mmCIF file of C-alpha atoms in Angstrom:
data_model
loop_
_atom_site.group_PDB
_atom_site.id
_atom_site.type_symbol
_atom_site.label_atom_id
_atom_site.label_comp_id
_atom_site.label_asym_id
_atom_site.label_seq_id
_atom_site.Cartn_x
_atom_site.Cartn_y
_atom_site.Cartn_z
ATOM 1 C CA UNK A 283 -77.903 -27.693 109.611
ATOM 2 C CA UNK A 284 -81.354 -26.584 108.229
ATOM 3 C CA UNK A 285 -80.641 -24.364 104.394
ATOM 4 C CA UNK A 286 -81.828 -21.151 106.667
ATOM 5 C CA UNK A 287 -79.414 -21.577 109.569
ATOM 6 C CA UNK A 288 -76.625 -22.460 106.798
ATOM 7 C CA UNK A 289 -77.234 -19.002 104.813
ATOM 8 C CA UNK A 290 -77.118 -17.231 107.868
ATOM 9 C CA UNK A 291 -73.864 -18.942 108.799
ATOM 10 C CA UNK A 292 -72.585 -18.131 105.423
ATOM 11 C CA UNK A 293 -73.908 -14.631 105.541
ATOM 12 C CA UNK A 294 -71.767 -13.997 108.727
ATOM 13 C CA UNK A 295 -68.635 -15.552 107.295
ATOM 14 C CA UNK A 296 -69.046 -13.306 104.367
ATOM 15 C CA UNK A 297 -69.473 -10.291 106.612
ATOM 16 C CA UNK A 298 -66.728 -11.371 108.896
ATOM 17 C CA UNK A 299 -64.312 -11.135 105.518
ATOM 18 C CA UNK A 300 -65.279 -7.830 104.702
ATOM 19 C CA UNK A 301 -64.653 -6.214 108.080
ATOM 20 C CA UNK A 302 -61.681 -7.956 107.478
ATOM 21 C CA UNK A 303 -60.436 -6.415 104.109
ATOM 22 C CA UNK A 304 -62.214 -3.112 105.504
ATOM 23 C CA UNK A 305 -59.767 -2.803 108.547
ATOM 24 C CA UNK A 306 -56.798 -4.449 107.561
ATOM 25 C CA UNK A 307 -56.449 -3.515 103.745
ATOM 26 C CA UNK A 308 -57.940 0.118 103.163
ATOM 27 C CA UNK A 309 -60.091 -0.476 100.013
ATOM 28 C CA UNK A 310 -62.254 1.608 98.222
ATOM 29 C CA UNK A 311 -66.483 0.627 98.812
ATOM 30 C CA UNK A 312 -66.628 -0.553 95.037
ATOM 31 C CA UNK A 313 -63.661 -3.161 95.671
ATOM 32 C CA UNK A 314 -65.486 -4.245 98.738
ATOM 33 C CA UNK A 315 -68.431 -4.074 97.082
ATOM 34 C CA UNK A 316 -66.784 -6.037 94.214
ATOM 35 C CA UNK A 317 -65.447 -8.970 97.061
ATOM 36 C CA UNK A 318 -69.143 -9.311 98.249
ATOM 37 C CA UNK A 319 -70.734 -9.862 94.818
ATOM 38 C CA UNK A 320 -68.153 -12.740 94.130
ATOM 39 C CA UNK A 321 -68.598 -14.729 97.141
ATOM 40 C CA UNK A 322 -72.596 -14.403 96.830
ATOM 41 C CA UNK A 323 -72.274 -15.566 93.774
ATOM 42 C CA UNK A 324 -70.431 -18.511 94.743
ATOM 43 C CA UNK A 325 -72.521 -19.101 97.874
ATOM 44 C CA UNK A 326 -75.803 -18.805 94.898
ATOM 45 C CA UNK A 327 -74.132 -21.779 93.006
ATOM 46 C CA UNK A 328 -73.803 -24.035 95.690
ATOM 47 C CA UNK A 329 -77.449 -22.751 96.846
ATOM 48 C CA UNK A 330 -78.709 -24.591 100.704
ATOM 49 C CA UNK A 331 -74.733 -26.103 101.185
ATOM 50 C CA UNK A 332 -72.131 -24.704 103.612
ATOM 51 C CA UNK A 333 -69.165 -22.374 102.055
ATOM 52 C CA UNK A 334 -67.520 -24.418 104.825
ATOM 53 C CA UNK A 335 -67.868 -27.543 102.960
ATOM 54 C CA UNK A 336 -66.536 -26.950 99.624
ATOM 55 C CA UNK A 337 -64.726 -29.111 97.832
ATOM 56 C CA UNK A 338 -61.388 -29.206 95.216
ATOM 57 C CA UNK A 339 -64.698 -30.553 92.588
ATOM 58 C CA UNK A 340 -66.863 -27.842 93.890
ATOM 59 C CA UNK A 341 -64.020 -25.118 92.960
ATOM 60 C CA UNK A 342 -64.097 -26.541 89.599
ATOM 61 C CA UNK A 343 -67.152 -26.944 88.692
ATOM 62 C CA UNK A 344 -68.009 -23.159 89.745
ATOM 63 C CA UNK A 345 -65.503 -21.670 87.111
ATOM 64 C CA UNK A 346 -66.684 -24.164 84.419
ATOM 65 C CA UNK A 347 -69.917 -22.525 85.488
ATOM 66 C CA UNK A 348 -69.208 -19.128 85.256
ATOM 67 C CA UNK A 349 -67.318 -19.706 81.562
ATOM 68 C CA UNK A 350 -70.394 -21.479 80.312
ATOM 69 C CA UNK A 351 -72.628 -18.756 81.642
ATOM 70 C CA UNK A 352 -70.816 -16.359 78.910
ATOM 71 C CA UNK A 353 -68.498 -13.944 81.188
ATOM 72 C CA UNK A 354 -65.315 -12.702 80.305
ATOM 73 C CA UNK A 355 -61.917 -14.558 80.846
ATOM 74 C CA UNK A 356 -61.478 -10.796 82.711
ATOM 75 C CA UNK A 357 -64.464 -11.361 85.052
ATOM 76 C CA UNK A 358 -63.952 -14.690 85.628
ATOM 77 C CA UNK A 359 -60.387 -14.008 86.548
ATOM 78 C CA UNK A 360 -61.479 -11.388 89.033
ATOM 79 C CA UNK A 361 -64.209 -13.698 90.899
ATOM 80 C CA UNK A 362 -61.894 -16.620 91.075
ATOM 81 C CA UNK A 363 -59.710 -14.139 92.638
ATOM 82 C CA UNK A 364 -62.161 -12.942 95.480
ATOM 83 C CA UNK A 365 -63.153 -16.083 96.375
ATOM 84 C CA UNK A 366 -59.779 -17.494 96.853
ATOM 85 C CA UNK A 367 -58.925 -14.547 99.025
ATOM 86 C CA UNK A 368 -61.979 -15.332 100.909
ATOM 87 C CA UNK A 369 -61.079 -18.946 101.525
ATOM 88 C CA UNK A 370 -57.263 -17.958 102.753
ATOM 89 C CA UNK A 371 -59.165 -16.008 105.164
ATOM 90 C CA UNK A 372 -61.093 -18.833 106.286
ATOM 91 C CA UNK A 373 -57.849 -20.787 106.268
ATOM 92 C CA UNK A 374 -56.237 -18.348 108.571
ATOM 93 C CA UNK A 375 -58.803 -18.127 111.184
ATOM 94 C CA UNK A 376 -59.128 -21.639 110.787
ATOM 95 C CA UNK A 377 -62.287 -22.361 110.394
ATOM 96 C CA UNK A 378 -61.489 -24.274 107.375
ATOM 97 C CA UNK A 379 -58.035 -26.916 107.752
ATOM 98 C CA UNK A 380 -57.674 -27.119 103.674
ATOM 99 C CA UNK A 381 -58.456 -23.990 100.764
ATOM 100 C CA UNK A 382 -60.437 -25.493 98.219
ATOM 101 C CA UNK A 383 -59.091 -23.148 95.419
ATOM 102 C CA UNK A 384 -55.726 -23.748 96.498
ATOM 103 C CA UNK A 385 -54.820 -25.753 93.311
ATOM 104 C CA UNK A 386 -57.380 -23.697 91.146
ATOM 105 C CA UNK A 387 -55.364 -21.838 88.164
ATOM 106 C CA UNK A 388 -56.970 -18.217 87.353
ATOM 107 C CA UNK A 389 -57.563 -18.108 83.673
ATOM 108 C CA UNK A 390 -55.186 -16.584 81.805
ATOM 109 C CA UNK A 391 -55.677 -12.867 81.026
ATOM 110 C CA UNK A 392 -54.456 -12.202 77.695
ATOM 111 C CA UNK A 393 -52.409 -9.486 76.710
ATOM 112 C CA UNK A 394 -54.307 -6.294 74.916
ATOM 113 C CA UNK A 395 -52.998 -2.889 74.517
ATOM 114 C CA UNK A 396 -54.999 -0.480 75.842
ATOM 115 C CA UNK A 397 -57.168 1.797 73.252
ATOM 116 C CA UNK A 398 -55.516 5.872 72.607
ATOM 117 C CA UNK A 399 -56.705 8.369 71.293
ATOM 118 C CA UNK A 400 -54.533 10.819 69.243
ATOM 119 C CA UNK A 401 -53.616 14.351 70.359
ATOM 120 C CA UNK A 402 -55.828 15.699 66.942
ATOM 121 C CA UNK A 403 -58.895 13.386 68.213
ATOM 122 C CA UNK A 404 -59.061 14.881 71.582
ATOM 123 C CA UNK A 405 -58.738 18.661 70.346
ATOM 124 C CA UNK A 406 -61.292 17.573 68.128
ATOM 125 C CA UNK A 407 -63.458 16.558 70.956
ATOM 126 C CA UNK A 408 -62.913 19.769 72.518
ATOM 127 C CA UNK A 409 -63.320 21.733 69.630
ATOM 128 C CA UNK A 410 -66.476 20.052 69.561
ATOM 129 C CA UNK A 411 -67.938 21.446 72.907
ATOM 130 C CA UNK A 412 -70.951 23.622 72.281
ATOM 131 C CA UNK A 413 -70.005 26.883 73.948
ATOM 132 C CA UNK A 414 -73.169 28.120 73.551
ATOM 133 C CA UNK A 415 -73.832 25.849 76.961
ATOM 134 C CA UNK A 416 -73.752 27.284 80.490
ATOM 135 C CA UNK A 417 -72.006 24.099 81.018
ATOM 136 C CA UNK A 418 -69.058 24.230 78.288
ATOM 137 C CA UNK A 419 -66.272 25.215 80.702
ATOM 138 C CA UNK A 420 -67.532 21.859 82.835
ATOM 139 C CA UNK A 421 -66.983 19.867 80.149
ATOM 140 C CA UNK A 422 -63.492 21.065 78.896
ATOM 141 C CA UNK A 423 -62.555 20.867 82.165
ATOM 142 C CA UNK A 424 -63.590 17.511 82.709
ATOM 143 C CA UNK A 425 -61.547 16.414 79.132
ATOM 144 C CA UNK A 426 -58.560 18.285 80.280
ATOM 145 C CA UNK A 427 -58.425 16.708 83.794
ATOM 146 C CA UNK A 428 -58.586 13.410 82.305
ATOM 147 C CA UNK A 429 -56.635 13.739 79.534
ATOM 148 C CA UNK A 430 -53.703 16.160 80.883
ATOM 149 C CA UNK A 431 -53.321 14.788 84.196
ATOM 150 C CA UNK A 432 -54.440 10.686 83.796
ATOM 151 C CA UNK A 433 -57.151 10.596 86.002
ATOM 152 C CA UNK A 434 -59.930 7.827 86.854
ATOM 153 C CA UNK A 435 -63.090 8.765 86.228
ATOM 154 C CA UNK A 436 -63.989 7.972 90.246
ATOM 155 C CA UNK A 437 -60.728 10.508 90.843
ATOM 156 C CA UNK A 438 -61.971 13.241 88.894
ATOM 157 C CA UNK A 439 -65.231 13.134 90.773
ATOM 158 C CA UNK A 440 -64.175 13.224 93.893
ATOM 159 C CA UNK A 441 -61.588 15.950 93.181
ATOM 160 C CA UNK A 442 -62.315 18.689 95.748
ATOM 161 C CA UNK A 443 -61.396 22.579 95.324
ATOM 162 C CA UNK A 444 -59.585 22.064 98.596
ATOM 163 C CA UNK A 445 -57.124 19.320 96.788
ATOM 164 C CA UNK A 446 -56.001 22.154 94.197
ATOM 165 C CA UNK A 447 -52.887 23.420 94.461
ATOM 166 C CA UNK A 448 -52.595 25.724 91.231
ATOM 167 C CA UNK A 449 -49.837 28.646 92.434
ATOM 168 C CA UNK A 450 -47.322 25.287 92.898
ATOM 169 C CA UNK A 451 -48.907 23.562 89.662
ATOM 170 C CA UNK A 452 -49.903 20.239 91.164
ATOM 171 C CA UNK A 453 -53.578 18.347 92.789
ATOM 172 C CA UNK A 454 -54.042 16.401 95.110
ATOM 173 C CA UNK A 455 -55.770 12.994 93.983
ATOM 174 C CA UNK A 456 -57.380 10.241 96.248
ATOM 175 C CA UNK A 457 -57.052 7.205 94.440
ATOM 176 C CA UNK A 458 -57.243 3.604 94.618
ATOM 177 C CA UNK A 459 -57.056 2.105 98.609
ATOM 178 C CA UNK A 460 -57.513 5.892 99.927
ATOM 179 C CA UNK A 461 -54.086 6.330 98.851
ATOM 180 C CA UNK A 462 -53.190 9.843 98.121
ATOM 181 C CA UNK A 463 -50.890 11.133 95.220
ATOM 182 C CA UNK A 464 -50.091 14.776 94.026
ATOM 183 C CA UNK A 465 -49.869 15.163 90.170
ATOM 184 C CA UNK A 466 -48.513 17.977 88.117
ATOM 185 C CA UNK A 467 -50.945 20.233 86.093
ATOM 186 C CA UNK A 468 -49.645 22.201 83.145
ATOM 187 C CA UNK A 469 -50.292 25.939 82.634
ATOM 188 C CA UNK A 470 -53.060 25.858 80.179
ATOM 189 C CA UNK A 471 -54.987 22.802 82.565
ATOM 190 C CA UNK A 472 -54.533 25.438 85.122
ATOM 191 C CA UNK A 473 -55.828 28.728 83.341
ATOM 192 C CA UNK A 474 -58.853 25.972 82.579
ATOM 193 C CA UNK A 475 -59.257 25.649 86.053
ATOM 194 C CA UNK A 476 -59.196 28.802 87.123
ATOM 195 C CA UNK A 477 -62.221 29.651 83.998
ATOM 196 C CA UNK A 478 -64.312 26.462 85.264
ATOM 197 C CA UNK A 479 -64.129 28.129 88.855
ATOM 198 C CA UNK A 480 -65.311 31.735 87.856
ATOM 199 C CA UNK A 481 -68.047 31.682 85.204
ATOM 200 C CA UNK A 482 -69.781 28.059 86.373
ATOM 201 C CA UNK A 483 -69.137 26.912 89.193
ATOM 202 C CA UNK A 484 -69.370 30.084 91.206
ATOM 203 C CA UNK A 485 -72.514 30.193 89.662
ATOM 204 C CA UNK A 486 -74.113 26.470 90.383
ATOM 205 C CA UNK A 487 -72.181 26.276 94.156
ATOM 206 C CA UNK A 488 -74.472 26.981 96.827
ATOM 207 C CA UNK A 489 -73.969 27.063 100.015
ATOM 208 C CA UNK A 490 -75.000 23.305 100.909
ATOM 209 C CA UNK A 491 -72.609 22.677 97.646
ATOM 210 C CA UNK A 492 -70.938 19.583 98.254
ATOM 211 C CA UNK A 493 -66.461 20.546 98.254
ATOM 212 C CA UNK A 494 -66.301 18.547 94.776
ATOM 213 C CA UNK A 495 -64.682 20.254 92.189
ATOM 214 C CA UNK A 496 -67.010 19.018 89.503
ATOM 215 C CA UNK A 497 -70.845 20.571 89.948
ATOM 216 C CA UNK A 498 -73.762 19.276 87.847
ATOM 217 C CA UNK A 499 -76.121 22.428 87.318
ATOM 218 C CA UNK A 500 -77.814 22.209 90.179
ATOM 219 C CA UNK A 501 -74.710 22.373 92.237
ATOM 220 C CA UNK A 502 -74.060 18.772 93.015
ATOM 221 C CA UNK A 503 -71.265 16.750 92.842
ATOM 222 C CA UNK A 504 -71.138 15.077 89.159
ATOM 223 C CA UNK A 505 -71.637 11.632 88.690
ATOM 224 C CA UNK A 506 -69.168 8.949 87.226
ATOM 225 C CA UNK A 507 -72.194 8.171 84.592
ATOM 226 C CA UNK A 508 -72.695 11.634 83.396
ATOM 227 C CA UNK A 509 -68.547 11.913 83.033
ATOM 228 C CA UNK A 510 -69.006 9.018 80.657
ATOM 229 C CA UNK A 511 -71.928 10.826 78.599
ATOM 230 C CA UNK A 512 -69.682 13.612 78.128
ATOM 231 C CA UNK A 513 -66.954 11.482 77.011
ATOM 232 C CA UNK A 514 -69.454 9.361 74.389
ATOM 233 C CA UNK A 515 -71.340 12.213 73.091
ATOM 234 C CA UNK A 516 -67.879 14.358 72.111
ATOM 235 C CA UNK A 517 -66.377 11.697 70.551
ATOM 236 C CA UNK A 518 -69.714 10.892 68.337
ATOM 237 C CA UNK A 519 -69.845 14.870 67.488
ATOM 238 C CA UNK A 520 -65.648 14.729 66.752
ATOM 239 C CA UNK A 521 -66.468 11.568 64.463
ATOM 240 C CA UNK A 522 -64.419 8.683 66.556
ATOM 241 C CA UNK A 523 -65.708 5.487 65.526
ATOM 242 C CA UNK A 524 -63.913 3.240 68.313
ATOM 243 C CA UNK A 525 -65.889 2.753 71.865
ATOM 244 C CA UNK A 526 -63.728 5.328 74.419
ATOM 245 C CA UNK A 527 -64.623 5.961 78.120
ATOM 246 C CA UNK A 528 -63.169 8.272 80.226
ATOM 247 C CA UNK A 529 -60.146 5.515 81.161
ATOM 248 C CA UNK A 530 -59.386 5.756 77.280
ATOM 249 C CA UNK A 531 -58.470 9.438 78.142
ATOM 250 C CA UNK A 532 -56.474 8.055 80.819
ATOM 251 C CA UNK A 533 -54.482 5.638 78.660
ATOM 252 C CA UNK A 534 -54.078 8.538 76.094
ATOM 253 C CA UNK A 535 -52.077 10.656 78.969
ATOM 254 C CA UNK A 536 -49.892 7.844 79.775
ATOM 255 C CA UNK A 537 -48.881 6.649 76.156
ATOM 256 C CA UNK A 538 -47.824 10.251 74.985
ATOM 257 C CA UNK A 539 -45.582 10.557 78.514
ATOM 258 C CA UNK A 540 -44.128 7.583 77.841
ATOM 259 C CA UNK A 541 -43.585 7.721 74.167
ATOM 260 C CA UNK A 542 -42.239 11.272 74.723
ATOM 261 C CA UNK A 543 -39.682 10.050 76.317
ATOM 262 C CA UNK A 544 -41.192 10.367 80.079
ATOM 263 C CA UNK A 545 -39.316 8.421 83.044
ATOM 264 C CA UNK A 546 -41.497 5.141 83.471
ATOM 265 C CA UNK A 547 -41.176 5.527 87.453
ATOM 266 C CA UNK A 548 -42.325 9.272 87.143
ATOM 267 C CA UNK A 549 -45.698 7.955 85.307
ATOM 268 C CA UNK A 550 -46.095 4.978 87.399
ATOM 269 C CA UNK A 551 -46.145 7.842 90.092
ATOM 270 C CA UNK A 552 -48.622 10.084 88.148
ATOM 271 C CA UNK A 553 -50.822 7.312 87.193
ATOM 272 C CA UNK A 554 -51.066 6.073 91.027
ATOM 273 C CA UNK A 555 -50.153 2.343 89.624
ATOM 274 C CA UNK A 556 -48.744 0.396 92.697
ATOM 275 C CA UNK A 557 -46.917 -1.424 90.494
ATOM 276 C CA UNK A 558 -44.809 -0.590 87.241
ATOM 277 C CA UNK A 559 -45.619 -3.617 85.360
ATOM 278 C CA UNK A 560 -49.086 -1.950 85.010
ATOM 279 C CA UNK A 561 -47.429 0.962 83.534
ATOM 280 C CA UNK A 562 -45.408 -0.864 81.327
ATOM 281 C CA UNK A 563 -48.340 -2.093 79.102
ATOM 282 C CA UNK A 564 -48.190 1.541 77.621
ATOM 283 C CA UNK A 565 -44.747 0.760 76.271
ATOM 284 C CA UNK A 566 -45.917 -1.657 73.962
ATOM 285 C CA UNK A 567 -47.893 0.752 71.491
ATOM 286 C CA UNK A 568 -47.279 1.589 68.044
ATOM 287 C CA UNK A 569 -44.747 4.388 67.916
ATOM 288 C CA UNK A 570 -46.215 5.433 64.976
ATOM 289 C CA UNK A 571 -49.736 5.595 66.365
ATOM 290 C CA UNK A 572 -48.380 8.247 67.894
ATOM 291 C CA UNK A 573 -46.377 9.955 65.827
ATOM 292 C CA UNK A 574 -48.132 13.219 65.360
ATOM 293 C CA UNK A 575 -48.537 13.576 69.441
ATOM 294 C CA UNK A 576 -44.761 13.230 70.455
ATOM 295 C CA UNK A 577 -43.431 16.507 69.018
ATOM 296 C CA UNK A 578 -43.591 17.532 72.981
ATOM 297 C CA UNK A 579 -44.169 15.966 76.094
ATOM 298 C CA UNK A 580 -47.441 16.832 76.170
ATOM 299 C CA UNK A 581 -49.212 18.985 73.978
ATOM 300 C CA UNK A 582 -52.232 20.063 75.875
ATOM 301 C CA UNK A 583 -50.925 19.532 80.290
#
């Protein structure tokens, strides 16, 4: 098989998987996006040879590749994963009789807590938030959301005023594999809400506005990047030295549950984790890295 007729080939196996994962398992584009990107890479190291024709060495020698290349123990651990699923799917339709990452160990994760915030740094992030901006009331509401309610940054942007539900105190969130979740709001994220709404984005929306919740200034939906330039630039002004994102806001919602005393299953529900060992990681912190935030369940829902 010529190296052009054996890309194409691979090309349409690769396709072939991703209408796969696309019907069968409800993902989200980036994780499909994510899939693709691994097996390229895989069909890249290999270069003119069939992903047909891999072999037990091949497997091997690919991860050795990818460590000595410089990634993450994290990345590599999510590419090895891809590709096996990609070669159980070949298994399955049998167009391959044995799965050459079949005996191919992931590499270990290790363990890390996840990095919190305490309840004084994010009112100091707020507090931070020039109100002499048109957009203030955008960006407090964009803190509170993630912070009282544990949203991903990719929820939070595709929040849409349709999914609020404030007279019964709860939203409804599309998370990870189009799965939808409703999570409480407290009274002072919904008087936030209800601000946002009247003196900005009334004012950006127009009538092409896209339904998001979230408006840049010129009444568009706001992007994931410009949530994480909010998050970077109130944190420099509020004087936090470590790197946060958005997720760190996130992490902060689900440690002072849980610390508080919060039902593990109620947070796992909140958090949209299908399963609780993910939650459990926030068990694990420092009680008394949290001391000053526990006082009640949640200082600032």
């Amino acid at each position: 098989m010529s190296g052009d007729k054996t890309q194409i080939a691979n090309s349409e196996l690769i396709d072939d998987f991703i209408s796969h994962l696309t019907l069968d398992r409800s993902l989200s584009d980036n994780t499909l996006d994510a899939y693709q990107s691994d097996i390229y890479k895989l069909q890249n190291f290999i270069q003119d040879r069939s992903l047909v024709d891999l072999t037990r060495s091949d497997a091997t020698a690919f991860m050795e590749a990818l460590s000595e290349i410089g990634l993450s123990i994290k990345s590599i651990a999510r590419i090895v994963s891809g590709v096996k699923s990609f070669y159980k799917f070949l298994l399955a339709e049998e167009v391959i009789t044995a799965n050459p990452f079949s005996r191919i160990s992931n590499p270990k994760l290790p363990k890390y807590l996840p990095s919190v915030l305490t309840h004084e740094e994010v009112m100091s992030m707020i507090e931070h938030i020039d109100y002499s901006r048109f957009a203030s009331e955008r960006d407090k509401t964009v803190i509170m959301l993630l912070y009282g309610s544990g949203l991903r940054v990719s929820e939070l942007v595709s929040l849409q005023v349709n999914d609020l539900f404030l007279e019964e105190g709860v939203i409804k969130v599309l998370g990870k594999g189009n799965k939808e979740r409703l999570v409480p709001i407290g009274e002072k994220t919904i008087n936030q809400i209800g601000h946002y709404i009247r003196y900005y984005r009334n004012e950006v929306a127009k009538k092409k506005s896209e339904p998001e919740l979230i408006l840049n200034q010129k009444g568009n939906k706001l992007s994931r990047v410009y949530v994480f330039k909010i998050i970077k630039r109130l944190a420099e002004k509020a004087g936090i030295r470590q790197n946060i994102s958005p997720h760190t806001l996130r992490h902060t919602f689900a440690t002072v549950l849980i610390e508080a005393g919060a039902d593990l299953r109620a947070v796992q529900q909140m958090l949209g984790h299908q399963s609780i060992t993910t939650t459990e990681i926030y068990t694990h912190i420092d009680k008394s890295y949290l001391k000053t935030v526990i006082e009640q369940f949640h200082p600032r829902a």
